[in-house]
Amino acid sequence: MIEIKGIKKSFGSLEVLKGIDLTIQKGEVVSIVGPSGAGKTTLLQIIGTLDKPDAGTVYVDSVDVTSLSQKKLSDFRNRHIGFVFQFHQLLPEFTALENIMIPAYIAGTSKKAAHKRAEELLQFMGLSERANHKPNELSGGEKQRVAVARALVNNPDVILADEPSGSLDSKNKEELHQLFFDLRDKFGQTFVIVTHDEHLAGITDRTIRMRDGLLEAEAPVETATTNEKAEAPVAAATSEDASLELSALGSAGEGDDVTDVLHASDEENQTLEA
């Protein structure tokens, strides 16, 4: 379902990816691990079309995303790829329900259909009673589950997760990890997860290990290490991180703003609620 061929990427004189070949099948939960600076996040961003490689190709659902124009790329990203980041990046002025609906609105889904889908996802996440709560009224675990629901709202081919549980406590971390597998088992959802958490890596279907911009080895779940954890310290989110993460929602169209897309007229809102 995802086929990566000969991916190379440099930033100035620094060669970050040195020729990556990787295939990920539909319904797999795959982890990518390695030391800081190994190129894990850069590879994930290229798979997710948030960055372009200097060389090589990326196929997602048989589409060569490296050949798409910027407009087609934004549309493809919005409809086919979901993102979950370490910091949830929910928009603070909107409720949990509204945050989930944003990518659906951007994709042109009707308000009624987007609302219905968001409610279904909140129910699956066990958050129906939190639908009308804003992010500052939610716990860390609840915020991250809302972020997962937002990633799922357009039924993407794959969800890409970058340190998704890095800012959570042990209990919420375990619940989030289990959620990924529940989604795979129930919906056949594909996950590619960059993580420093060796426990999470140990329970995924495959563990891809990276070092110095190259794939080091692949470990099937039967042989992956599960006894030790090597967690990276939680870094503060930067404005650049926020910009990148919000761009993952897709494009609202030239001249559009997310708040314009979300804020319907009073009459439209009343119709939706009816």
PDB file of N, CA, C and O in Angstrom, residues 130-194:
ATOM      1  N   ARG A 130     -17.867  14.339  25.912  1.00  0.00           N
ATOM      2  CA  ARG A 130     -16.913  15.443  25.851  1.00  0.00           C
ATOM      3  C   ARG A 130     -16.991  16.194  24.530  1.00  0.00           C
ATOM      4  O   ARG A 130     -16.165  17.066  24.247  1.00  0.00           O
ATOM      5  N   ALA A 131     -17.999  15.887  23.721  1.00  0.00           N
ATOM      6  CA  ALA A 131     -18.093  16.438  22.363  1.00  0.00           C
ATOM      7  C   ALA A 131     -18.070  17.960  22.334  1.00  0.00           C
ATOM      8  O   ALA A 131     -17.453  18.572  21.447  1.00  0.00           O
ATOM      9  N   ASN A 132     -18.737  18.594  23.286  1.00  0.00           N
ATOM     10  CA  ASN A 132     -18.865  20.050  23.268  1.00  0.00           C
ATOM     11  C   ASN A 132     -17.865  20.755  24.185  1.00  0.00           C
ATOM     12  O   ASN A 132     -18.013  21.938  24.479  1.00  0.00           O
ATOM     13  N   HIS A 133     -16.866  20.027  24.624  1.00  0.00           N
ATOM     14  CA  HIS A 133     -15.822  20.603  25.463  1.00  0.00           C
ATOM     15  C   HIS A 133     -14.671  21.098  24.589  1.00  0.00           C
ATOM     16  O   HIS A 133     -14.298  20.446  23.615  1.00  0.00           O
ATOM     17  N   LYS A 134     -14.110  22.223  24.962  1.00  0.00           N
ATOM     18  CA  LYS A 134     -12.956  22.756  24.247  1.00  0.00           C
ATOM     19  C   LYS A 134     -11.676  22.116  24.792  1.00  0.00           C
ATOM     20  O   LYS A 134     -11.683  21.524  25.880  1.00  0.00           O
ATOM     21  N   PRO A 135     -10.571  22.209  24.041  1.00  0.00           N
ATOM     22  CA  PRO A 135      -9.342  21.511  24.450  1.00  0.00           C
ATOM     23  C   PRO A 135      -8.889  21.793  25.873  1.00  0.00           C
ATOM     24  O   PRO A 135      -8.389  20.883  26.552  1.00  0.00           O
ATOM     25  N   ASN A 136      -9.062  23.034  26.353  1.00  0.00           N
ATOM     26  CA  ASN A 136      -8.596  23.349  27.707  1.00  0.00           C
ATOM     27  C   ASN A 136      -9.467  22.701  28.787  1.00  0.00           C
ATOM     28  O   ASN A 136      -9.138  22.763  29.973  1.00  0.00           O
ATOM     29  N   GLU A 137     -10.552  22.063  28.371  1.00  0.00           N
ATOM     30  CA  GLU A 137     -11.427  21.347  29.299  1.00  0.00           C
ATOM     31  C   GLU A 137     -11.213  19.832  29.223  1.00  0.00           C
ATOM     32  O   GLU A 137     -11.941  19.075  29.867  1.00  0.00           O
ATOM     33  N   LEU A 138     -10.235  19.390  28.446  1.00  0.00           N
ATOM     34  CA  LEU A 138      -9.969  17.970  28.258  1.00  0.00           C
ATOM     35  C   LEU A 138      -8.645  17.588  28.897  1.00  0.00           C
ATOM     36  O   LEU A 138      -7.723  18.398  28.980  1.00  0.00           O
ATOM     37  N   SER A 139      -8.534  16.330  29.322  1.00  0.00           N
ATOM     38  CA  SER A 139      -7.265  15.826  29.839  1.00  0.00           C
ATOM     39  C   SER A 139      -6.309  15.578  28.675  1.00  0.00           C
ATOM     40  O   SER A 139      -6.701  15.576  27.502  1.00  0.00           O
ATOM     41  N   GLY A 140      -5.032  15.322  29.002  1.00  0.00           N
ATOM     42  CA  GLY A 140      -4.056  15.055  27.958  1.00  0.00           C
ATOM     43  C   GLY A 140      -4.421  13.848  27.114  1.00  0.00           C
ATOM     44  O   GLY A 140      -4.312  13.871  25.883  1.00  0.00           O
ATOM     45  N   GLY A 141      -4.874  12.776  27.764  1.00  0.00           N
ATOM     46  CA  GLY A 141      -5.274  11.587  27.026  1.00  0.00           C
ATOM     47  C   GLY A 141      -6.488  11.830  26.147  1.00  0.00           C
ATOM     48  O   GLY A 141      -6.575  11.320  25.020  1.00  0.00           O
ATOM     49  N   GLU A 142      -7.439  12.609  26.643  1.00  0.00           N
ATOM     50  CA  GLU A 142      -8.635  12.927  25.855  1.00  0.00           C
ATOM     51  C   GLU A 142      -8.276  13.769  24.634  1.00  0.00           C
ATOM     52  O   GLU A 142      -8.798  13.542  23.533  1.00  0.00           O
ATOM     53  N   LYS A 143      -7.392  14.734  24.824  1.00  0.00           N
ATOM     54  CA  LYS A 143      -6.970  15.555  23.692  1.00  0.00           C
ATOM     55  C   LYS A 143      -6.339  14.696  22.598  1.00  0.00           C
ATOM     56  O   LYS A 143      -6.610  14.889  21.408  1.00  0.00           O
ATOM     57  N   GLN A 144      -5.509  13.749  22.991  1.00  0.00           N
ATOM     58  CA  GLN A 144      -4.828  12.936  21.991  1.00  0.00           C
ATOM     59  C   GLN A 144      -5.797  11.996  21.299  1.00  0.00           C
ATOM     60  O   GLN A 144      -5.661  11.721  20.104  1.00  0.00           O
ATOM     61  N   ARG A 145      -6.811  11.509  22.005  1.00  0.00           N
ATOM     62  CA  ARG A 145      -7.817  10.676  21.351  1.00  0.00           C
ATOM     63  C   ARG A 145      -8.664  11.496  20.381  1.00  0.00           C
ATOM     64  O   ARG A 145      -9.060  11.003  19.318  1.00  0.00           O
ATOM     65  N   VAL A 146      -8.936  12.757  20.722  1.00  0.00           N
ATOM     66  CA  VAL A 146      -9.628  13.638  19.777  1.00  0.00           C
ATOM     67  C   VAL A 146      -8.756  13.848  18.537  1.00  0.00           C
ATOM     68  O   VAL A 146      -9.249  13.846  17.406  1.00  0.00           O
ATOM     69  N   ALA A 147      -7.446  14.005  18.744  1.00  0.00           N
ATOM     70  CA  ALA A 147      -6.533  14.165  17.613  1.00  0.00           C
ATOM     71  C   ALA A 147      -6.538  12.918  16.721  1.00  0.00           C
ATOM     72  O   ALA A 147      -6.476  13.025  15.489  1.00  0.00           O
ATOM     73  N   VAL A 148      -6.625  11.733  17.325  1.00  0.00           N
ATOM     74  CA  VAL A 148      -6.713  10.502  16.542  1.00  0.00           C
ATOM     75  C   VAL A 148      -8.021  10.478  15.756  1.00  0.00           C
ATOM     76  O   VAL A 148      -8.050  10.112  14.568  1.00  0.00           O
ATOM     77  N   ALA A 149      -9.120  10.870  16.400  1.00  0.00           N
ATOM     78  CA  ALA A 149     -10.408  10.917  15.711  1.00  0.00           C
ATOM     79  C   ALA A 149     -10.354  11.888  14.528  1.00  0.00           C
ATOM     80  O   ALA A 149     -10.886  11.609  13.452  1.00  0.00           O
ATOM     81  N   ARG A 150      -9.712  13.037  14.728  1.00  0.00           N
ATOM     82  CA  ARG A 150      -9.555  14.006  13.629  1.00  0.00           C
ATOM     83  C   ARG A 150      -8.786  13.378  12.467  1.00  0.00           C
ATOM     84  O   ARG A 150      -9.126  13.575  11.297  1.00  0.00           O
ATOM     85  N   ALA A 151      -7.755  12.596  12.786  1.00  0.00           N
ATOM     86  CA  ALA A 151      -6.970  11.935  11.744  1.00  0.00           C
ATOM     87  C   ALA A 151      -7.797  10.909  10.970  1.00  0.00           C
ATOM     88  O   ALA A 151      -7.518  10.627   9.801  1.00  0.00           O
ATOM     89  N   LEU A 152      -8.825  10.350  11.616  1.00  0.00           N
ATOM     90  CA  LEU A 152      -9.634   9.291  11.015  1.00  0.00           C
ATOM     91  C   LEU A 152     -10.844   9.792  10.244  1.00  0.00           C
ATOM     92  O   LEU A 152     -11.471   9.028   9.512  1.00  0.00           O
ATOM     93  N   VAL A 153     -11.188  11.058  10.381  1.00  0.00           N
ATOM     94  CA  VAL A 153     -12.506  11.521   9.929  1.00  0.00           C
ATOM     95  C   VAL A 153     -12.723  11.346   8.424  1.00  0.00           C
ATOM     96  O   VAL A 153     -13.846  11.111   7.978  1.00  0.00           O
ATOM     97  N   ASN A 154     -11.669  11.408   7.619  1.00  0.00           N
ATOM     98  CA  ASN A 154     -11.826  11.242   6.170  1.00  0.00           C
ATOM     99  C   ASN A 154     -11.515   9.823   5.697  1.00  0.00           C
ATOM    100  O   ASN A 154     -11.287   9.594   4.508  1.00  0.00           O
ATOM    101  N   ASN A 155     -11.508   8.858   6.629  1.00  0.00           N
ATOM    102  CA  ASN A 155     -11.225   7.457   6.292  1.00  0.00           C
ATOM    103  C   ASN A 155      -9.922   7.320   5.500  1.00  0.00           C
ATOM    104  O   ASN A 155      -9.907   6.814   4.372  1.00  0.00           O
ATOM    105  N   PRO A 156      -8.795   7.753   6.060  1.00  0.00           N
ATOM    106  CA  PRO A 156      -7.535   7.756   5.309  1.00  0.00           C
ATOM    107  C   PRO A 156      -7.001   6.350   5.050  1.00  0.00           C
ATOM    108  O   PRO A 156      -7.349   5.401   5.752  1.00  0.00           O
ATOM    109  N   ASP A 157      -6.139   6.238   4.041  1.00  0.00           N
ATOM    110  CA  ASP A 157      -5.487   4.963   3.765  1.00  0.00           C
ATOM    111  C   ASP A 157      -4.497   4.613   4.861  1.00  0.00           C
ATOM    112  O   ASP A 157      -4.292   3.440   5.172  1.00  0.00           O
ATOM    113  N   VAL A 158      -3.849   5.634   5.423  1.00  0.00           N
ATOM    114  CA  VAL A 158      -2.813   5.395   6.423  1.00  0.00           C
ATOM    115  C   VAL A 158      -2.821   6.522   7.438  1.00  0.00           C
ATOM    116  O   VAL A 158      -3.146   7.666   7.096  1.00  0.00           O
ATOM    117  N   ILE A 159      -2.491   6.193   8.679  1.00  0.00           N
ATOM    118  CA  ILE A 159      -2.267   7.214   9.702  1.00  0.00           C
ATOM    119  C   ILE A 159      -0.781   7.211  10.044  1.00  0.00           C
ATOM    120  O   ILE A 159      -0.202   6.166  10.353  1.00  0.00           O
ATOM    121  N   LEU A 160      -0.174   8.380   9.970  1.00  0.00           N
ATOM    122  CA  LEU A 160       1.225   8.571  10.313  1.00  0.00           C
ATOM    123  C   LEU A 160       1.288   9.243  11.673  1.00  0.00           C
ATOM    124  O   LEU A 160       0.674  10.285  11.880  1.00  0.00           O
ATOM    125  N   ALA A 161       2.022   8.651  12.593  1.00  0.00           N
ATOM    126  CA  ALA A 161       2.072   9.164  13.963  1.00  0.00           C
ATOM    127  C   ALA A 161       3.524   9.415  14.360  1.00  0.00           C
ATOM    128  O   ALA A 161       4.366   8.523  14.233  1.00  0.00           O
ATOM    129  N   ASP A 162       3.806  10.625  14.826  1.00  0.00           N
ATOM    130  CA  ASP A 162       5.163  11.003  15.236  1.00  0.00           C
ATOM    131  C   ASP A 162       5.186  11.205  16.744  1.00  0.00           C
ATOM    132  O   ASP A 162       4.640  12.168  17.254  1.00  0.00           O
ATOM    133  N   GLU A 163       5.780  10.267  17.463  1.00  0.00           N
ATOM    134  CA  GLU A 163       5.832  10.289  18.929  1.00  0.00           C
ATOM    135  C   GLU A 163       4.446  10.555  19.524  1.00  0.00           C
ATOM    136  O   GLU A 163       4.265  11.455  20.362  1.00  0.00           O
ATOM    137  N   PRO A 164       3.433   9.790  19.130  1.00  0.00           N
ATOM    138  CA  PRO A 164       2.055  10.114  19.520  1.00  0.00           C
ATOM    139  C   PRO A 164       1.785  10.053  21.014  1.00  0.00           C
ATOM    140  O   PRO A 164       0.872  10.711  21.505  1.00  0.00           O
ATOM    141  N   SER A 165       2.568   9.246  21.743  1.00  0.00           N
ATOM    142  CA  SER A 165       2.335   9.118  23.185  1.00  0.00           C
ATOM    143  C   SER A 165       3.445   9.753  24.008  1.00  0.00           C
ATOM    144  O   SER A 165       3.512   9.574  25.219  1.00  0.00           O
ATOM    145  N   GLY A 166       4.301  10.528  23.353  1.00  0.00           N
ATOM    146  CA  GLY A 166       5.468  11.080  24.026  1.00  0.00           C
ATOM    147  C   GLY A 166       5.166  12.044  25.146  1.00  0.00           C
ATOM    148  O   GLY A 166       5.978  12.225  26.054  1.00  0.00           O
ATOM    149  N   SER A 167       3.991  12.675  25.117  1.00  0.00           N
ATOM    150  CA  SER A 167       3.649  13.662  26.146  1.00  0.00           C
ATOM    151  C   SER A 167       2.629  13.130  27.152  1.00  0.00           C
ATOM    152  O   SER A 167       2.100  13.900  27.952  1.00  0.00           O
ATOM    153  N   LEU A 168       2.361  11.818  27.103  1.00  0.00           N
ATOM    154  CA  LEU A 168       1.326  11.239  27.962  1.00  0.00           C
ATOM    155  C   LEU A 168       1.926  10.485  29.143  1.00  0.00           C
ATOM    156  O   LEU A 168       3.049   9.973  29.075  1.00  0.00           O
ATOM    157  N   ASP A 169       1.135  10.378  30.222  1.00  0.00           N
ATOM    158  CA  ASP A 169       1.561   9.553  31.352  1.00  0.00           C
ATOM    159  C   ASP A 169       1.366   8.070  31.005  1.00  0.00           C
ATOM    160  O   ASP A 169       0.813   7.727  29.956  1.00  0.00           O
ATOM    161  N   SER A 170       1.816   7.200  31.875  1.00  0.00           N
ATOM    162  CA  SER A 170       1.844   5.771  31.564  1.00  0.00           C
ATOM    163  C   SER A 170       0.463   5.208  31.245  1.00  0.00           C
ATOM    164  O   SER A 170       0.293   4.437  30.292  1.00  0.00           O
ATOM    165  N   LYS A 171      -0.545   5.591  32.034  1.00  0.00           N
ATOM    166  CA  LYS A 171      -1.896   5.057  31.833  1.00  0.00           C
ATOM    167  C   LYS A 171      -2.462   5.486  30.479  1.00  0.00           C
ATOM    168  O   LYS A 171      -2.966   4.657  29.703  1.00  0.00           O
ATOM    169  N   ASN A 172      -2.379   6.789  30.190  1.00  0.00           N
ATOM    170  CA  ASN A 172      -2.908   7.283  28.918  1.00  0.00           C
ATOM    171  C   ASN A 172      -2.098   6.765  27.735  1.00  0.00           C
ATOM    172  O   ASN A 172      -2.633   6.555  26.644  1.00  0.00           O
ATOM    173  N   LYS A 173      -0.802   6.559  27.947  1.00  0.00           N
ATOM    174  CA  LYS A 173       0.053   6.011  26.897  1.00  0.00           C
ATOM    175  C   LYS A 173      -0.409   4.608  26.513  1.00  0.00           C
ATOM    176  O   LYS A 173      -0.573   4.283  25.322  1.00  0.00           O
ATOM    177  N   GLU A 174      -0.647   3.770  27.514  1.00  0.00           N
ATOM    178  CA  GLU A 174      -1.085   2.404  27.242  1.00  0.00           C
ATOM    179  C   GLU A 174      -2.441   2.385  26.537  1.00  0.00           C
ATOM    180  O   GLU A 174      -2.671   1.590  25.619  1.00  0.00           O
ATOM    181  N   GLU A 175      -3.349   3.264  26.965  1.00  0.00           N
ATOM    182  CA  GLU A 175      -4.665   3.327  26.341  1.00  0.00           C
ATOM    183  C   GLU A 175      -4.565   3.772  24.884  1.00  0.00           C
ATOM    184  O   GLU A 175      -5.282   3.249  24.011  1.00  0.00           O
ATOM    185  N   LEU A 176      -3.686   4.732  24.598  1.00  0.00           N
ATOM    186  CA  LEU A 176      -3.521   5.195  23.225  1.00  0.00           C
ATOM    187  C   LEU A 176      -2.928   4.092  22.350  1.00  0.00           C
ATOM    188  O   LEU A 176      -3.386   3.866  21.225  1.00  0.00           O
ATOM    189  N   HIS A 177      -1.936   3.393  22.866  1.00  0.00           N
ATOM    190  CA  HIS A 177      -1.334   2.296  22.105  1.00  0.00           C
ATOM    191  C   HIS A 177      -2.382   1.230  21.789  1.00  0.00           C
ATOM    192  O   HIS A 177      -2.447   0.729  20.662  1.00  0.00           O
ATOM    193  N   GLN A 178      -3.212   0.886  22.769  1.00  0.00           N
ATOM    194  CA  GLN A 178      -4.249  -0.116  22.534  1.00  0.00           C
ATOM    195  C   GLN A 178      -5.249   0.371  21.502  1.00  0.00           C
ATOM    196  O   GLN A 178      -5.750  -0.411  20.680  1.00  0.00           O
ATOM    197  N   LEU A 179      -5.527   1.674  21.511  1.00  0.00           N
ATOM    198  CA  LEU A 179      -6.460   2.247  20.541  1.00  0.00           C
ATOM    199  C   LEU A 179      -5.979   2.014  19.111  1.00  0.00           C
ATOM    200  O   LEU A 179      -6.781   1.687  18.223  1.00  0.00           O
ATOM    201  N   PHE A 180      -4.690   2.165  18.869  1.00  0.00           N
ATOM    202  CA  PHE A 180      -4.151   1.938  17.526  1.00  0.00           C
ATOM    203  C   PHE A 180      -4.476   0.522  17.042  1.00  0.00           C
ATOM    204  O   PHE A 180      -4.902   0.328  15.893  1.00  0.00           O
ATOM    205  N   PHE A 181      -4.301  -0.451  17.928  1.00  0.00           N
ATOM    206  CA  PHE A 181      -4.547  -1.841  17.535  1.00  0.00           C
ATOM    207  C   PHE A 181      -6.043  -2.138  17.414  1.00  0.00           C
ATOM    208  O   PHE A 181      -6.454  -2.936  16.564  1.00  0.00           O
ATOM    209  N   ASP A 182      -6.852  -1.502  18.245  1.00  0.00           N
ATOM    210  CA  ASP A 182      -8.301  -1.650  18.113  1.00  0.00           C
ATOM    211  C   ASP A 182      -8.768  -1.127  16.749  1.00  0.00           C
ATOM    212  O   ASP A 182      -9.623  -1.731  16.098  1.00  0.00           O
ATOM    213  N   LEU A 183      -8.194   0.003  16.325  1.00  0.00           N
ATOM    214  CA  LEU A 183      -8.550   0.589  15.032  1.00  0.00           C
ATOM    215  C   LEU A 183      -8.091  -0.305  13.881  1.00  0.00           C
ATOM    216  O   LEU A 183      -8.781  -0.445  12.871  1.00  0.00           O
ATOM    217  N   ARG A 184      -6.931  -0.905  14.038  1.00  0.00           N
ATOM    218  CA  ARG A 184      -6.460  -1.844  13.014  1.00  0.00           C
ATOM    219  C   ARG A 184      -7.369  -3.065  12.938  1.00  0.00           C
ATOM    220  O   ARG A 184      -7.775  -3.502  11.859  1.00  0.00           O
ATOM    221  N   ASP A 185      -7.712  -3.621  14.119  1.00  0.00           N
ATOM    222  CA  ASP A 185      -8.517  -4.837  14.148  1.00  0.00           C
ATOM    223  C   ASP A 185      -9.940  -4.592  13.655  1.00  0.00           C
ATOM    224  O   ASP A 185     -10.515  -5.444  12.964  1.00  0.00           O
ATOM    225  N   LYS A 186     -10.510  -3.444  13.983  1.00  0.00           N
ATOM    226  CA  LYS A 186     -11.906  -3.170  13.633  1.00  0.00           C
ATOM    227  C   LYS A 186     -12.067  -2.630  12.218  1.00  0.00           C
ATOM    228  O   LYS A 186     -13.007  -2.984  11.502  1.00  0.00           O
ATOM    229  N   PHE A 187     -11.121  -1.767  11.782  1.00  0.00           N
ATOM    230  CA  PHE A 187     -11.276  -1.082  10.500  1.00  0.00           C
ATOM    231  C   PHE A 187     -10.172  -1.401   9.487  1.00  0.00           C
ATOM    232  O   PHE A 187     -10.186  -0.871   8.380  1.00  0.00           O
ATOM    233  N   GLY A 188      -9.203  -2.234   9.868  1.00  0.00           N
ATOM    234  CA  GLY A 188      -8.101  -2.524   8.964  1.00  0.00           C
ATOM    235  C   GLY A 188      -7.192  -1.324   8.738  1.00  0.00           C
ATOM    236  O   GLY A 188      -6.535  -1.222   7.690  1.00  0.00           O
ATOM    237  N   GLN A 189      -7.123  -0.422   9.720  1.00  0.00           N
ATOM    238  CA  GLN A 189      -6.370   0.824   9.567  1.00  0.00           C
ATOM    239  C   GLN A 189      -4.862   0.556   9.573  1.00  0.00           C
ATOM    240  O   GLN A 189      -4.363  -0.216  10.388  1.00  0.00           O
ATOM    241  N   THR A 190      -4.167   1.194   8.659  1.00  0.00           N
ATOM    242  CA  THR A 190      -2.710   1.099   8.586  1.00  0.00           C
ATOM    243  C   THR A 190      -2.083   2.221   9.414  1.00  0.00           C
ATOM    244  O   THR A 190      -2.530   3.366   9.343  1.00  0.00           O
ATOM    245  N   PHE A 191      -1.043   1.879  10.183  1.00  0.00           N
ATOM    246  CA  PHE A 191      -0.335   2.874  10.993  1.00  0.00           C
ATOM    247  C   PHE A 191       1.158   2.785  10.723  1.00  0.00           C
ATOM    248  O   PHE A 191       1.728   1.681  10.658  1.00  0.00           O
ATOM    249  N   VAL A 192       1.797   3.951  10.602  1.00  0.00           N
ATOM    250  CA  VAL A 192       3.259   4.053  10.608  1.00  0.00           C
ATOM    251  C   VAL A 192       3.604   4.999  11.748  1.00  0.00           C
ATOM    252  O   VAL A 192       3.195   6.160  11.734  1.00  0.00           O
ATOM    253  N   ILE A 193       4.346   4.493  12.735  1.00  0.00           N
ATOM    254  CA  ILE A 193       4.552   5.226  13.984  1.00  0.00           C
ATOM    255  C   ILE A 193       6.035   5.424  14.238  1.00  0.00           C
ATOM    256  O   ILE A 193       6.793   4.449  14.370  1.00  0.00           O
ATOM    257  N   VAL A 194       6.466   6.685  14.302  1.00  0.00           N
ATOM    258  CA  VAL A 194       7.822   7.008  14.748  1.00  0.00           C
ATOM    259  C   VAL A 194       7.798   7.123  16.262  1.00  0.00           C
ATOM    260  O   VAL A 194       6.960   7.834  16.823  1.00  0.00           O
TER     261      VAL A 194
END
